[in-house]
Amino acid sequence: MPVQRAFVKGGESELARIQRTKLNVVLTRKPSGAKLPPNAGTRIVEVLSAGRRIGRVIAFVPLDRHLAARLTGTTTGQQVALKNGGVLIEQNGPVRLQSRLPLANARDLLVGGTSYRVVATRLGEGHAVELVALKRSSAIAGDANAARWRVIGAGFGLIAALLTIAYAVAPAIAKNRLTRQERDQAERVLAHVGDGIFLVDLDGVIRLWNPAAEAITGLRADSIRGRPAQETIPGWNAITAIVPVAAKPGGMHDASSSAETVPLDIAGREIWLSIVGVALADGTVYAFRDVTRERRLEDQRSEFVATISHELRTPLASLHGAALTLREHGQQLSPQTQHDLLDMIAGQSRRLADLIEEILVAGQLDSGSLHVVSEPFDPEELVWATAAAARVRVDESMQIDVSMSTVLPMVRGDARRTRQVLSNLVDNAIKYSPDGGRIELIVDADEDYVRFSIRDEGIGIPLGEQKRIFDKFYRLDPDQRRGIGGSGLGLYICQALVRSMNGRIHVESDPGEGAVFTFELPVAERITATSAA
Ligand code: ADP
């Protein structure tokens, strides 16, 4: 191997010649004292001959403002910098920070008097330098950006991992170049990184598959190593078509090389990976991270925006139309039409208020700030009141009945929240019974729980969907082909409220025959012989 031969036989000029052909590499016979830029990420490989150390190859990446500028060029909309101790190296040069603490999670940071949102990741285990992505806080809209920042963070983490790992494993493909010790070292690095790392050689065969790759994908190294990637990784061809591969480990400034998010279908389970590659002389090393959760959040966010805009637009259009008609032609309209229009305004504004309440409650549930009291209350009163309020809103095609055991114990929970759950379930029963029918509110109790059931004769819910309807934003008919609107938040909120009162909720349904939603709340005190007397 030429480097080893140069160390054994060649003079200094031969070493200098090889060094000139490689960017950011130093070949030296001295154990120390190589001239490197201050602030450089380094990887040292010892060159051995007959068990004796005859020199070292030092690969380095200068962590300077040029690197910060090149990395910034690879991203859209955010700035990239390097943090070393209390100094942030930006594309315009170093800036002193007020704190030397590591930037563990996405947060706000004051740089030169301006507030930035930052995510950072260390350039490898045990490395003090951090790769930092910054965006002016003022430029960030308040929505679900957290998820997007986590994905950006994952992308940066991968690039950082690659910067270090590519040096660690670069010689690993040509095994004859490595001593046993170096190979062990590379393997130890790979066993301990949290990112999935794998190597695909020039024939497309997987040569290395680290423990994190096993953990993330569930694909075992034994069943993968030594086999073509195309046969073992589902959708490999599609993945290679979009995953960026940098020309060299330091080549992250290549515009195409920021990590790409791709789906992987493993035994019916879909996982999303943020993945990036680096081409080596003998193959390609890929690093990936599991971003399934972030992806789901992002999907939910888009779904939320789409549903809510639709849900807001419909009542707003009716309100606007009714108000305009009353203003322009109020005098000419019959008292009945005027009354109908005002009725519609009242109904639609109630729908808007309910929607806004749902969004607020869902937000409070997510942040854990929703206040739910726990005190004894009378379930009977609540059920009669809910049924009476619902009867006002339905026409004669619908009948709302109540059936209750004669003696019901007090319930422990929050009466207002329980009423909210009941009304929501009754509203759904009405909404999803477009042809009318009977709705029944049934309440009974055993020793420990009071059970509230809402039975309807509406469209019902297919068996496979009965669990998912409790998911946030989940709607069976998102395109509203049946013309029934909704935010997909109602059942999510019901379930969360019932659980917060130590209860449980479930549904039973035969599609086409209707549905029965049942929730149970704990009894406040048992009816004993004395207290019942
Ligand atoms: P939405 O605002 O869409 O009504 P929910 O969370 O209350 O949201 O309900 C989620 C989905 O569950 C609905 O889109 C609907 O498809 C289904 N669903 C809820 N209640 C009923 C019911 N009583 N009968 C049939 N389907 C229902």
GROMACS .gro file of C-alpha atoms and ligand atoms in nm, residues 358 424-425 428-429 431-432 456 458-461 469 471 474-477 485-492 514-515 517, ligand 1:
model
   56
  358GLU     CA    1  -6.157   2.215   2.091
  424ASN     CA    2  -6.933   1.568   2.230
  425LEU     CA    3  -7.045   1.205   2.202
  428ASN     CA    4  -7.123   1.292   1.708
  429ALA     CA    5  -7.422   1.057   1.738
  431LYS     CA    6  -7.381   1.423   1.318
  432TYR     CA    7  -7.311   1.066   1.205
  456ASP     CA    8  -7.700   0.570   1.783
  458GLY     CA    9  -7.615   0.603   1.229
  459ILE     CA   10  -7.349   0.508   0.976
  460GLY     CA   11  -7.128   0.316   1.223
  461ILE     CA   12  -6.754   0.263   1.214
  469ILE     CA   13  -6.083   0.734   1.560
  471ASP     CA   14  -5.624   0.958   1.744
  474TYR     CA   15  -5.814   1.132   1.269
  475ARG     CA   16  -6.132   1.141   1.058
  476LEU     CA   17  -6.283   0.850   0.872
  477ASP     CA   18  -6.389   1.073   0.588
  485GLY     CA   19  -6.749   1.829   0.881
  486GLY     CA   20  -6.530   1.804   1.188
  487SER     CA   21  -6.185   1.870   1.323
  488GLY     CA   22  -6.095   1.513   1.421
  489LEU     CA   23  -6.021   1.646   1.770
  490GLY     CA   24  -6.345   1.554   1.949
  491LEU     CA   25  -6.278   1.189   2.037
  492TYR     CA   26  -5.911   1.261   2.106
  514GLY     CA   27  -7.487   0.245   1.436
  515ALA     CA   28  -7.234   0.284   1.716
  517PHE     CA   29  -6.962   0.487   2.271
  534ADP     P1   30  -6.487   1.482   1.406
  534ADP     O1   31  -6.465   1.626   1.436
  534ADP     O2   32  -6.439   1.441   1.272
  534ADP     O3   33  -6.626   1.436   1.434
  534ADP     P2   34  -6.406   1.308   1.622
  534ADP     O4   35  -6.273   1.294   1.687
  534ADP     O5   36  -6.522   1.344   1.708
  534ADP     O6   37  -6.388   1.411   1.504
  534ADP     O7   38  -6.439   1.171   1.549
  534ADP     C1   39  -6.340   1.108   1.469
  534ADP     C2   40  -6.406   1.025   1.359
  534ADP     O8   41  -6.476   0.916   1.417
  534ADP     C3   42  -6.509   1.100   1.280
  534ADP     O9   43  -6.451   1.167   1.171
  534ADP     C4   44  -6.604   0.990   1.235
  534ADP    O10   45  -6.556   0.932   1.117
  534ADP     C5   46  -6.593   0.885   1.344
  534ADP     N1   47  -6.709   0.891   1.438
  534ADP     C6   48  -6.715   0.953   1.558
  534ADP     N2   49  -6.834   0.933   1.618
  534ADP     C7   50  -6.906   0.855   1.534
  534ADP     C8   51  -7.039   0.798   1.539
  534ADP     N3   52  -7.121   0.816   1.642
  534ADP     N4   53  -7.077   0.723   1.433
  534ADP     C9   54  -6.995   0.702   1.328
  534ADP     N5   55  -6.870   0.752   1.317
  534ADP    C10   56  -6.825   0.828   1.419
   0.00000   0.00000   0.00000
